[in-house]
mmCIF file of C-alpha atoms in Angstrom:
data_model
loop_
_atom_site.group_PDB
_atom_site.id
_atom_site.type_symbol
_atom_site.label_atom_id
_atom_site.label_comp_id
_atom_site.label_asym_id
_atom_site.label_seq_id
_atom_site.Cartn_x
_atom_site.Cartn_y
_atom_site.Cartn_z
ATOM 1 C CA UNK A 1 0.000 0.000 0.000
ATOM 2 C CA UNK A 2 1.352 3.404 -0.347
ATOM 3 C CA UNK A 3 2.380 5.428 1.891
ATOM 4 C CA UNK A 4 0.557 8.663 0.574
ATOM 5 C CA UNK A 5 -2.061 10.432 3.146
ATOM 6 C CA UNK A 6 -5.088 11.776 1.590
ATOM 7 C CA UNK A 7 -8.304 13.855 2.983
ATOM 8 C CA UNK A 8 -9.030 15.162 6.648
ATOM 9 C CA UNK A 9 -9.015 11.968 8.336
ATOM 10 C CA UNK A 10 -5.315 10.834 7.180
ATOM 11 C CA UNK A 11 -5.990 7.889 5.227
ATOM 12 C CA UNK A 12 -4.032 6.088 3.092
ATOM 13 C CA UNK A 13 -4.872 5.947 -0.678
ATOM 14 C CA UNK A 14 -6.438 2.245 -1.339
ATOM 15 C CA UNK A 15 -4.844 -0.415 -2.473
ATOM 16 C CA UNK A 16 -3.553 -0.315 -5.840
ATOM 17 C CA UNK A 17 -3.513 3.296 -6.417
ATOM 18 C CA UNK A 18 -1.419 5.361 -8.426
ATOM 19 C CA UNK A 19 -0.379 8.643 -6.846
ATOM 20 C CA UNK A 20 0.976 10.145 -9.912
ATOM 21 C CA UNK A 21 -2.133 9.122 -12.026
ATOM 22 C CA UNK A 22 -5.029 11.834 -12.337
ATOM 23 C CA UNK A 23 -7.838 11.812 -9.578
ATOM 24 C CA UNK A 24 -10.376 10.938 -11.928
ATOM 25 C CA UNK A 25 -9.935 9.818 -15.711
ATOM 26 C CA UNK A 26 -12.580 8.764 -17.801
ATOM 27 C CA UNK A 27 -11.734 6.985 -20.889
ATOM 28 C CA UNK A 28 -13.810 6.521 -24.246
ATOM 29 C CA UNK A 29 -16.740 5.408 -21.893
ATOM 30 C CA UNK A 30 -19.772 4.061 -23.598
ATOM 31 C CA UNK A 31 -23.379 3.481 -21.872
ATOM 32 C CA UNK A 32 -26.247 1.619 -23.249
ATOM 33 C CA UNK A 33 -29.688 0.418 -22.181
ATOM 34 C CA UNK A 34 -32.333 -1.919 -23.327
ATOM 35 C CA UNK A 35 -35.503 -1.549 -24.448
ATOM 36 C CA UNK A 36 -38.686 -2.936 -23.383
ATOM 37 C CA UNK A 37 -38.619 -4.874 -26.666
ATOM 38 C CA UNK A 38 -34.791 -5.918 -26.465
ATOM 39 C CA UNK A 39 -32.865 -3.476 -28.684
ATOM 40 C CA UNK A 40 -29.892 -1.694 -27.398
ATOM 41 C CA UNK A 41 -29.858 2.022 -27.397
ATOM 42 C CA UNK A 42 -26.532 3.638 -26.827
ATOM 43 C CA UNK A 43 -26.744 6.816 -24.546
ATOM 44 C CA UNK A 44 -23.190 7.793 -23.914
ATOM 45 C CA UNK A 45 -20.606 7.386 -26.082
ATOM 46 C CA UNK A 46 -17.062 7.458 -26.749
ATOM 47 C CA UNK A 47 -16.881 9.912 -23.615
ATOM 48 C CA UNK A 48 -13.670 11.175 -22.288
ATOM 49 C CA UNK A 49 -12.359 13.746 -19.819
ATOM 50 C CA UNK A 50 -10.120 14.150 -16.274
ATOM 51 C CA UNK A 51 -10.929 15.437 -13.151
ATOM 52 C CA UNK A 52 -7.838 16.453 -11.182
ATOM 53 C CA UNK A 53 -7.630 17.152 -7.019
ATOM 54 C CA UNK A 54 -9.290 20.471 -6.130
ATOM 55 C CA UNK A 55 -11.058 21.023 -9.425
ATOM 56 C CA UNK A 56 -14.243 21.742 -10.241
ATOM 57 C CA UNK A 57 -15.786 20.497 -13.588
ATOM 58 C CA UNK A 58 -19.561 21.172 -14.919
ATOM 59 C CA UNK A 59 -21.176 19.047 -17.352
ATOM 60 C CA UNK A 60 -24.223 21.297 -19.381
ATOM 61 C CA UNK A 61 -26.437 20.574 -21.848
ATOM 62 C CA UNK A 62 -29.855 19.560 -22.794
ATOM 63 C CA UNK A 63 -32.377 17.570 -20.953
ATOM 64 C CA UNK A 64 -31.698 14.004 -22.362
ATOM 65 C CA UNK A 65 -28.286 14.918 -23.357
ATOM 66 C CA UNK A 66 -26.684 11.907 -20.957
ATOM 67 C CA UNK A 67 -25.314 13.996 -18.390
ATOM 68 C CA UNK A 68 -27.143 11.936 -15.455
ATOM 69 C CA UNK A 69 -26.652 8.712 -17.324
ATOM 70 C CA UNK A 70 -22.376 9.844 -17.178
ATOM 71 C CA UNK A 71 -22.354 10.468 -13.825
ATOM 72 C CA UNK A 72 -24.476 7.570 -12.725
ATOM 73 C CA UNK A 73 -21.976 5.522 -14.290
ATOM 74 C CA UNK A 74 -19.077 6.442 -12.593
ATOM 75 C CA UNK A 75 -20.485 4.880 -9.176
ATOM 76 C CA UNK A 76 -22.267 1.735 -10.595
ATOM 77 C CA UNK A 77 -25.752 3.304 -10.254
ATOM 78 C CA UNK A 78 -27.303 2.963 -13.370
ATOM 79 C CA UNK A 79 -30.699 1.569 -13.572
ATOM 80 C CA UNK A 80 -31.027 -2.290 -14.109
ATOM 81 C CA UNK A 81 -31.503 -1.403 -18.234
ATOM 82 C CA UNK A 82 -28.539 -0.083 -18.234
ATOM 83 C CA UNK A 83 -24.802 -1.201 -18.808
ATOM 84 C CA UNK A 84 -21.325 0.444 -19.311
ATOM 85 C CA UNK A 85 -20.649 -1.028 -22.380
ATOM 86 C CA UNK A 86 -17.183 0.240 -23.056
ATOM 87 C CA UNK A 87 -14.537 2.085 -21.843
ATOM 88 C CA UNK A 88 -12.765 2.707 -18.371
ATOM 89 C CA UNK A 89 -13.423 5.133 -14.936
ATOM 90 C CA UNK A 90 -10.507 5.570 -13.086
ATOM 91 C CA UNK A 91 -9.856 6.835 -9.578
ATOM 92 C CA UNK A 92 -6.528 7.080 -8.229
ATOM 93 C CA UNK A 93 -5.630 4.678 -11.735
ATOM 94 C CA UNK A 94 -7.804 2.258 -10.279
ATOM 95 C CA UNK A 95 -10.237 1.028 -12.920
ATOM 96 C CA UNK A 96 -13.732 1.030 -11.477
ATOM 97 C CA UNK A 97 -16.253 -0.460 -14.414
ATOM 98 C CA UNK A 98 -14.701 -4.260 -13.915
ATOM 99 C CA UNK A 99 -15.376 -4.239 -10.342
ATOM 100 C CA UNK A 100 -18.477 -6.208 -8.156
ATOM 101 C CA UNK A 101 -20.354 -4.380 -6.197
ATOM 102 C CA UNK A 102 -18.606 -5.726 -3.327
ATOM 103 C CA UNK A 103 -15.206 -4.864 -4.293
ATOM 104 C CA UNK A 104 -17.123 -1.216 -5.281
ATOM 105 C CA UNK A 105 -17.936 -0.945 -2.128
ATOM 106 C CA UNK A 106 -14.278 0.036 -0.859
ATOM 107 C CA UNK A 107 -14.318 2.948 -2.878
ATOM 108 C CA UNK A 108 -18.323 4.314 -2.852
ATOM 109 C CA UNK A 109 -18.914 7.084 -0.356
ATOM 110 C CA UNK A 110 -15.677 6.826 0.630
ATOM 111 C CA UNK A 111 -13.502 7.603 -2.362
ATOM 112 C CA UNK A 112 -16.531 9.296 -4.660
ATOM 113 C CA UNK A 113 -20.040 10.149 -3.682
ATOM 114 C CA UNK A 114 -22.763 11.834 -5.158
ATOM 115 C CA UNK A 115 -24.927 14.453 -4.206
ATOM 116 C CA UNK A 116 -28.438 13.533 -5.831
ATOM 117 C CA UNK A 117 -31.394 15.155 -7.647
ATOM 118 C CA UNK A 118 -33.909 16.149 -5.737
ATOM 119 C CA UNK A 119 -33.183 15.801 -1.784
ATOM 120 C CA UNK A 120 -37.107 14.680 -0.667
ATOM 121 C CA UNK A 121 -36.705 11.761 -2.881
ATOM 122 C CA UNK A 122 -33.082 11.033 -2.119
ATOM 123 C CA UNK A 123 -33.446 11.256 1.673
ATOM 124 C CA UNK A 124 -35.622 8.502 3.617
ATOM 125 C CA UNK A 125 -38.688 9.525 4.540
ATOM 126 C CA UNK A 126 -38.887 7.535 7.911
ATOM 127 C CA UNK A 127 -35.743 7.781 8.980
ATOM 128 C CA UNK A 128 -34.260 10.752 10.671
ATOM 129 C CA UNK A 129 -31.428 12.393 9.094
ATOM 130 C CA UNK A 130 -28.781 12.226 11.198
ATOM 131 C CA UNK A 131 -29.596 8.423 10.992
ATOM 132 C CA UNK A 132 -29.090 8.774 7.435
ATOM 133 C CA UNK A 133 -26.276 10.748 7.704
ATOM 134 C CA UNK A 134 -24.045 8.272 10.670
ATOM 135 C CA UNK A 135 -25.029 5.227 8.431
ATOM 136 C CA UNK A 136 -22.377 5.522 5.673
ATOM 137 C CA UNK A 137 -19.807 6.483 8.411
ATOM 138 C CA UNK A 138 -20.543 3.450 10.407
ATOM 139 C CA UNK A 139 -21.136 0.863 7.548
ATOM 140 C CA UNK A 140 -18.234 1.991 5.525
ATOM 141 C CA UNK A 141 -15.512 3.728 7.929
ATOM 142 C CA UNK A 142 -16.348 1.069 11.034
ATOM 143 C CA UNK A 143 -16.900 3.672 13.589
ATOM 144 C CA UNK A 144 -18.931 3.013 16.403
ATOM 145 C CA UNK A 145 -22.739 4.282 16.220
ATOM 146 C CA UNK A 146 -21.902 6.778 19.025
ATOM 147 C CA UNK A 147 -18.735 7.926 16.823
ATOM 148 C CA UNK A 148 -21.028 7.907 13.688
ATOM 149 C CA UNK A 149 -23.947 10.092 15.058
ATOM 150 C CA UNK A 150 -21.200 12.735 16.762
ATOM 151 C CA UNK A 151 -19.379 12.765 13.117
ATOM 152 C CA UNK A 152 -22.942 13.011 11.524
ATOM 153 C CA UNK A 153 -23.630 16.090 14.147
ATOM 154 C CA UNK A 154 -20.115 17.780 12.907
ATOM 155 C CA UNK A 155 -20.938 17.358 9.596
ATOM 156 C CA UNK A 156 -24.375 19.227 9.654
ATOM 157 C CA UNK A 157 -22.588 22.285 11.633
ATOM 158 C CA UNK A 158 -20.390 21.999 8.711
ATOM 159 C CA UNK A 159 -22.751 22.543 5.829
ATOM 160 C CA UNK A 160 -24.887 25.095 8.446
ATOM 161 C CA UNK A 161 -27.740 22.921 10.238
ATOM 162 C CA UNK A 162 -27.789 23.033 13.820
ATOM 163 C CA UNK A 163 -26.490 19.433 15.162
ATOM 164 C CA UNK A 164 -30.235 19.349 16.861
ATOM 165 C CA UNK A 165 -31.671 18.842 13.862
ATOM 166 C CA UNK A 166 -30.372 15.425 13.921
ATOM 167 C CA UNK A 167 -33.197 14.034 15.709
ATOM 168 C CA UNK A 168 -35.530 15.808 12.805
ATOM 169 C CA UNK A 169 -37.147 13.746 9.799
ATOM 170 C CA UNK A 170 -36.690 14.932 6.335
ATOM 171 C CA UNK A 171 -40.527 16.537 5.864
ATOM 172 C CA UNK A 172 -39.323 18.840 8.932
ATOM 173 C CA UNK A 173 -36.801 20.169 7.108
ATOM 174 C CA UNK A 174 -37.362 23.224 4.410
ATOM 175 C CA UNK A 175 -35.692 21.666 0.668
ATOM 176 C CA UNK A 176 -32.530 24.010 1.302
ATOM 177 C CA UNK A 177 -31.760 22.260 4.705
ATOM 178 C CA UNK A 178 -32.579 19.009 3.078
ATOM 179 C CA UNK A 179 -30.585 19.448 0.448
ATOM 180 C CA UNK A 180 -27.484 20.680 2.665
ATOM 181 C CA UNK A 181 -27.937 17.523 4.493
ATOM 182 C CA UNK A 182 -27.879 15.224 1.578
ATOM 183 C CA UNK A 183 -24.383 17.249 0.931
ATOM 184 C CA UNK A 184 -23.254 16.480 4.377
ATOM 185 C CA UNK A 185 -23.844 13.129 3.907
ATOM 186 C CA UNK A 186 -21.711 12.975 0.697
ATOM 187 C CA UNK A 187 -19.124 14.774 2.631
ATOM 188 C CA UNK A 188 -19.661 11.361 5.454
ATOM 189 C CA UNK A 189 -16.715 9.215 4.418
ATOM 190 C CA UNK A 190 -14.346 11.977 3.603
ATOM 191 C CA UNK A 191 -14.187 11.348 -0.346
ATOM 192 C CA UNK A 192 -12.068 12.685 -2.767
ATOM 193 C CA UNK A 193 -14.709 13.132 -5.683
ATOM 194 C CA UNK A 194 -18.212 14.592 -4.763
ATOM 195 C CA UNK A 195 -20.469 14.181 -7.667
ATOM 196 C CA UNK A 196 -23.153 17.047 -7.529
ATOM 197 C CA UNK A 197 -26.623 15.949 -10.169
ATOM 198 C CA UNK A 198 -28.438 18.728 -10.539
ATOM 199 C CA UNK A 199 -27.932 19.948 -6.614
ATOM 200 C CA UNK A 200 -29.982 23.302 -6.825
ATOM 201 C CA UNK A 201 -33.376 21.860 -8.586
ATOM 202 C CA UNK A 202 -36.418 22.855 -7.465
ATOM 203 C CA UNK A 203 -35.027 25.421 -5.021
ATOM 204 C CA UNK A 204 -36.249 29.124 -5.163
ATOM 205 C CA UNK A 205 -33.105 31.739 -6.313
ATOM 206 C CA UNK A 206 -31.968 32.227 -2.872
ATOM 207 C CA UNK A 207 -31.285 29.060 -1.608
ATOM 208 C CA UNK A 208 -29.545 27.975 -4.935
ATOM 209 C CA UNK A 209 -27.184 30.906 -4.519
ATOM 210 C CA UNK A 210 -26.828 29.744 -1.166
ATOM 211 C CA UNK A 211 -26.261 25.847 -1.552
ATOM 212 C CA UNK A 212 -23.788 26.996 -4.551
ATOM 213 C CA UNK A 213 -21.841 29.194 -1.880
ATOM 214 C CA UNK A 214 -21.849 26.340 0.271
ATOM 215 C CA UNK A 215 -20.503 24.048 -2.529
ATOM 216 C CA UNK A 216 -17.580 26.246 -3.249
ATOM 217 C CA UNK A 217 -16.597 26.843 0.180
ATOM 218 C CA UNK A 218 -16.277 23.376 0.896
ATOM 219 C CA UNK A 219 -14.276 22.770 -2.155
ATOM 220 C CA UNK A 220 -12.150 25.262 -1.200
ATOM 221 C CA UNK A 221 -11.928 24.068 2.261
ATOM 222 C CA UNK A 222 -11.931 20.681 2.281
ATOM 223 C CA UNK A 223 -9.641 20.366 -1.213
ATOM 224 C CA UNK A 224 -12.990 18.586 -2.752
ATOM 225 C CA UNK A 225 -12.986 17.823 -6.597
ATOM 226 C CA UNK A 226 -16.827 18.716 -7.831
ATOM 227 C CA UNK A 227 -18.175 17.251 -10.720
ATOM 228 C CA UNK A 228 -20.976 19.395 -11.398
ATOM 229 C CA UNK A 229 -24.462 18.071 -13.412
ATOM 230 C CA UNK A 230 -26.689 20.877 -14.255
ATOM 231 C CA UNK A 231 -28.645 22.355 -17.547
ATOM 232 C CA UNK A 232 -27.911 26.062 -16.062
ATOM 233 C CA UNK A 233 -24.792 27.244 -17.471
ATOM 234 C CA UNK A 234 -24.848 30.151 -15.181
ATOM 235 C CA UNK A 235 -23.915 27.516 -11.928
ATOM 236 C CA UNK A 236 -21.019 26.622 -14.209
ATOM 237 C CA UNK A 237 -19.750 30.076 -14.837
ATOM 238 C CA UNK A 238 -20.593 30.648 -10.921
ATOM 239 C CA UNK A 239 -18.564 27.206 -9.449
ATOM 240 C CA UNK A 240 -16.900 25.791 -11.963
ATOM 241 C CA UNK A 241 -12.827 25.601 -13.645
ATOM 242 C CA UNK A 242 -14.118 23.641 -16.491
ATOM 243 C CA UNK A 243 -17.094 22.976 -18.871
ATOM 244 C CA UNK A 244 -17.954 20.192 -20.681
ATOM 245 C CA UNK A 245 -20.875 20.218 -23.017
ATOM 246 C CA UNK A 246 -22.666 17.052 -24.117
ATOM 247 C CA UNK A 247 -25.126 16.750 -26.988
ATOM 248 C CA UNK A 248 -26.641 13.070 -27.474
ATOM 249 C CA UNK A 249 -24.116 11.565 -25.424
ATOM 250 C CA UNK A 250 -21.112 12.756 -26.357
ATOM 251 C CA UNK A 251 -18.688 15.686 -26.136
ATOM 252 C CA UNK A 252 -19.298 18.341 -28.259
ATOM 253 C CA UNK A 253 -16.904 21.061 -26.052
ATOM 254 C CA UNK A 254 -14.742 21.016 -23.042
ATOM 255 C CA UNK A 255 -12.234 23.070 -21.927
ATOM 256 C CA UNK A 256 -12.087 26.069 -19.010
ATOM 257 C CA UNK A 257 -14.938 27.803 -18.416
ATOM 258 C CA UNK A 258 -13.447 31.055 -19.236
ATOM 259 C CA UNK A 259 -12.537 30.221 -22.908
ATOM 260 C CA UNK A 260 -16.001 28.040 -23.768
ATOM 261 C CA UNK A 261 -18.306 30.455 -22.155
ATOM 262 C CA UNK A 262 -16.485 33.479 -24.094
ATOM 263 C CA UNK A 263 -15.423 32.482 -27.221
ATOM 264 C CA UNK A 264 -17.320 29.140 -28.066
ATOM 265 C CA UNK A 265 -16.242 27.099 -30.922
ATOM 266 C CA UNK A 266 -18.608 24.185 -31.493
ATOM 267 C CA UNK A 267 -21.911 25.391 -33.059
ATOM 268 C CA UNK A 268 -24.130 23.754 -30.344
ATOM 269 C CA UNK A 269 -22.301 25.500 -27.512
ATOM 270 C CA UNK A 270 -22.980 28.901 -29.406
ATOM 271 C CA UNK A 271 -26.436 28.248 -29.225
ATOM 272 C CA UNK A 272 -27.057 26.818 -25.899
ATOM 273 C CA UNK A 273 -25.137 30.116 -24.762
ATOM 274 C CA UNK A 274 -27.634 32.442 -26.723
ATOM 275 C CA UNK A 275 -30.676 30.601 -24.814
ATOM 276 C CA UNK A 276 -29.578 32.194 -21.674
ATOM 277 C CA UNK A 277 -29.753 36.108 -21.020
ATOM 278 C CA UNK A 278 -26.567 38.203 -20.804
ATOM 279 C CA UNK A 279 -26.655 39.846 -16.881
ATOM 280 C CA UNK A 280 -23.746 41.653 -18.325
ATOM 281 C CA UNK A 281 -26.000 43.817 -20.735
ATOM 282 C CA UNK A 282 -29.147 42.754 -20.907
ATOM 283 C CA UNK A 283 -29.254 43.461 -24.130
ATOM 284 C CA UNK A 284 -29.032 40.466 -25.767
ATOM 285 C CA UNK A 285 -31.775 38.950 -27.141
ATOM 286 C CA UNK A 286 -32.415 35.026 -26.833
ATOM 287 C CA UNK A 287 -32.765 32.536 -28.902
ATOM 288 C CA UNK A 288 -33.593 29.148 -29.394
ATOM 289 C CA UNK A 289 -32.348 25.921 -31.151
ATOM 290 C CA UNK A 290 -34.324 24.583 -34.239
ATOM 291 C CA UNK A 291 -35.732 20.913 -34.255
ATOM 292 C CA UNK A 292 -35.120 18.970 -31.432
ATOM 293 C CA UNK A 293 -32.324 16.203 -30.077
ATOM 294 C CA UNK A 294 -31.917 13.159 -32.101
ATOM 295 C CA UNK A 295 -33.991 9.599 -31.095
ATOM 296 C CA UNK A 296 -31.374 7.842 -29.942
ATOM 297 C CA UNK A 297 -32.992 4.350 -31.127
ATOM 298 C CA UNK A 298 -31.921 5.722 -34.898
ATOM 299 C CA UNK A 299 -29.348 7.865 -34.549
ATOM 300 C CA UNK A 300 -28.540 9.696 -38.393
ATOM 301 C CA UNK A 301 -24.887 8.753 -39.041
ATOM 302 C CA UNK A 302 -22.349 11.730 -39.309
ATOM 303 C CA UNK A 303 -22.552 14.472 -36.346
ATOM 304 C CA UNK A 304 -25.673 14.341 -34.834
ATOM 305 C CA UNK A 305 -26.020 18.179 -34.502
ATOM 306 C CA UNK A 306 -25.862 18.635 -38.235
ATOM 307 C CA UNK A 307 -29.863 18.335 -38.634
ATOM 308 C CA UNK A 308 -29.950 21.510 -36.128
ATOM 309 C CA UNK A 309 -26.662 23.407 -37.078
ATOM 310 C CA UNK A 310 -26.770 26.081 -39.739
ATOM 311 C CA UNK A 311 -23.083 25.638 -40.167
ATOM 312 C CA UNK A 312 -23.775 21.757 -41.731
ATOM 313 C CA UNK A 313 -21.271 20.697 -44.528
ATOM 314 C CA UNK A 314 -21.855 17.572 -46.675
ATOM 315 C CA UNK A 315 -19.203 15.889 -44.916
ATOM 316 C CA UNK A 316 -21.417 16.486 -41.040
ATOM 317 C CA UNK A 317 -23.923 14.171 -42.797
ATOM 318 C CA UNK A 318 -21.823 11.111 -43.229
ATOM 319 C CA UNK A 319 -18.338 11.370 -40.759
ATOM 320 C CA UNK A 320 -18.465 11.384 -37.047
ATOM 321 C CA UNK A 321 -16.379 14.550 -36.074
ATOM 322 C CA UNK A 322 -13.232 13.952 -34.206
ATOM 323 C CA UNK A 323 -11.718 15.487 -31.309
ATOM 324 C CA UNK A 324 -9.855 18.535 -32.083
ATOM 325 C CA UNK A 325 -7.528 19.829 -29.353
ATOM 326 C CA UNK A 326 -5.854 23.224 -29.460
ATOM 327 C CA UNK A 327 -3.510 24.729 -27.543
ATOM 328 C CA UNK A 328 -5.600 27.032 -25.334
ATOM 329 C CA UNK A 329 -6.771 24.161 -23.454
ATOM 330 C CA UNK A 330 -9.634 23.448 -25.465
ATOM 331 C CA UNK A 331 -11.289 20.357 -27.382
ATOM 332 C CA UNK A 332 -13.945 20.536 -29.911
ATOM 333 C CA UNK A 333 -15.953 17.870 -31.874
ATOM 334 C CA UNK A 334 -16.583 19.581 -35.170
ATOM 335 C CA UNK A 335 -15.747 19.629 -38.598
ATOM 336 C CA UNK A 336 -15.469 23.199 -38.829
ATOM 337 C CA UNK A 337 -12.166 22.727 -37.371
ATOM 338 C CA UNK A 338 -11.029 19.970 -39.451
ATOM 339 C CA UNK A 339 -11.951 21.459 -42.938
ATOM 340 C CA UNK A 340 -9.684 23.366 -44.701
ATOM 341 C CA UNK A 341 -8.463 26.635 -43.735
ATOM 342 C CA UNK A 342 -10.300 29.071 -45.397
ATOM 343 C CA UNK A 343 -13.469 27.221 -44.711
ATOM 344 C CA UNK A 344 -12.471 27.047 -41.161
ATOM 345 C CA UNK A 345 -11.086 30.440 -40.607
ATOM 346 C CA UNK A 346 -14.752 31.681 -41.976
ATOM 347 C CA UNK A 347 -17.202 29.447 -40.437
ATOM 348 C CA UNK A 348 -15.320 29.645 -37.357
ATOM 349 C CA UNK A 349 -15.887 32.927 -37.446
ATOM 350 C CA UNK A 350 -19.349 33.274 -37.916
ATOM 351 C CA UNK A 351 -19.623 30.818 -34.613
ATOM 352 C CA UNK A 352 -18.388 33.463 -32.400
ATOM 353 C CA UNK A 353 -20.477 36.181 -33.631
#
């Protein structure tokens, strides 16, 4: 085992690790479910990207896009339809997809957790919450139940409850105290990865700007990496280092979220920008994107934005962009930046206007 010390409560990484291997590396990953009447319908694929310590990473884009269905599979929590068909999730260069749930079970909660959609649901209804919260620390750490409920009362003070409010059930809590406990029992096991899906739906303005605060402090506190699921690019551009955008289940843009969010390259980023208001001006008026996400069952063959994207060549009809990755940081699946250079250097151009 090595000797490396990791997190607040000193432990050693697991067994196996690789301490000069990125936190989190996600390689050509490829997710598929079936269908009520057997068919297989790919949701995510070919998806790639790295989360290193202390970052913070947002994945944006349409309902539907995969975003859930990515994150889900990271943790072996996809729904019994679905499957990672391909590909590799590595923490700490330990390759997670091969593993049982058993041998999964060293590294859930307390290596990478998730923060999930919609608290009420998430939380047990007849259980109280410090319950809820103790039980991962107890089940997975081997504390004592005493030691469990005093770490679950620290960890509530943490994320700003009251360690009283232990004793209460989740209907006794308002949705921004349940949701603050469903992050302090994320934050249970210590973990190096906290997985956020969609953390601030169905709260009113307020409380989203004040879980998001929360969020960030922690992160900066606790040296958490966040992987952040949301539709709202403005929670990116609030939290995050780095953006990826998906479209159909794969990558259509990544790179920091100062570049992307200013200067976007990829067609589909452009408009899913332009659908939110500019606080900056207010001027700007919005817009929306034409025709809707591709049926998933028949996918068309080429780039599956090119039935929306006004920027469509022949060849977006019949090739499967690749990855294009420039030196600013930033990687971009479209043939606008494969064709030649004049066509490039002008369509490109009329993307960022």
């Amino acid at each position: 085992m090595t000797t490396e010390v990791r997190g607040r409560l000193g432990r050693l990484l697991p067994d196996g690790a690789d301490p000069t291997a990125p936190l989190l590396e996600v390689r050509d990953l490829a997710v598929r479910f079936r269908t009520p009447s057997g068919a297989s319908v790919r949701a995510v694929g070919g998806m790639s990207f790295r989360l290193d310590a202390g970052e913070a990473m947002g994945i944006a884009g349409e309902s539907g896009c995969g975003k859930t269905t990515t994150a889900l599979s990271l943790v072996h929590l996809l729904p019994g339809t679905g499957r990672v068909s391909a590909g590799s999730v590595k923490l700490f260069g330990i390759d997670l997809v091969p593993l049982t749930e058993r041998q999964l079970a060293r590294y859930r909660w307390r290596e990478i957790s998730m923060v999930f959609q919609g608290a009420m649901n998430a939380l047990n209804p007849v259980q109280r919450v410090g319950d809820q919260i103790a039980e991962p620390i107890e089940v997975r750490l081997g504390q004592s139940r005493d030691a469990s409920r005093k770490r679950a009362g620290e960890l509530l003070e943490l994320v700003g409850i009251p360690r009283q409010r232990a004793s209460a059930y989740p209907h006794e809590l308002s949705g921004g105290m349940r949701q603050r406990a469903m992050i302090a029992m994320a934050l249970a096991c210590d973990p190096a990865v906290v997985i956020g899906d969609e953390p601030t739906t169905a709260l009113d303005v307020m409380v989203q700007a004040q879980i998001l605060q929360l969020l960030e402090r922690l992160r900066r506190e606790l040296g958490l990496s966040l992987l952040l699921i949301t539709h709202d690019l403005s929670v990116i551009a609030e939290t995050c280092d780095r953006v990826m955008v998906m479209y159909a289940g794969r990558v259509a843009e990544e790179g920091p979220v100062s570049r992307v969010f200013t200067a976007p390259r990829h067609p589909y980023t452009v408009k899913l920008l332009s659908s939110f208001p500019d606080i900056r001006t207010g001027r700007r008026a919005l817009s929306m994107i034409p025709g809707s996400p591709p049926d998933l069952r028949t996918p068309p063959p080429g780039c599956l934005f090119a039935p929306r994207c006004e920027h469509a060549m022949p060849v977006c009809a019949v090739e499967t962009p690749p990855e294009i990755n420039s030196d600013d940081g930033v990687r971009v699946a479209c043939h606008l930046f494969t064709a030649g250079d004049a066509v490039r250097r002008d369509a490109a151009s009329e993307v960022k206007a």
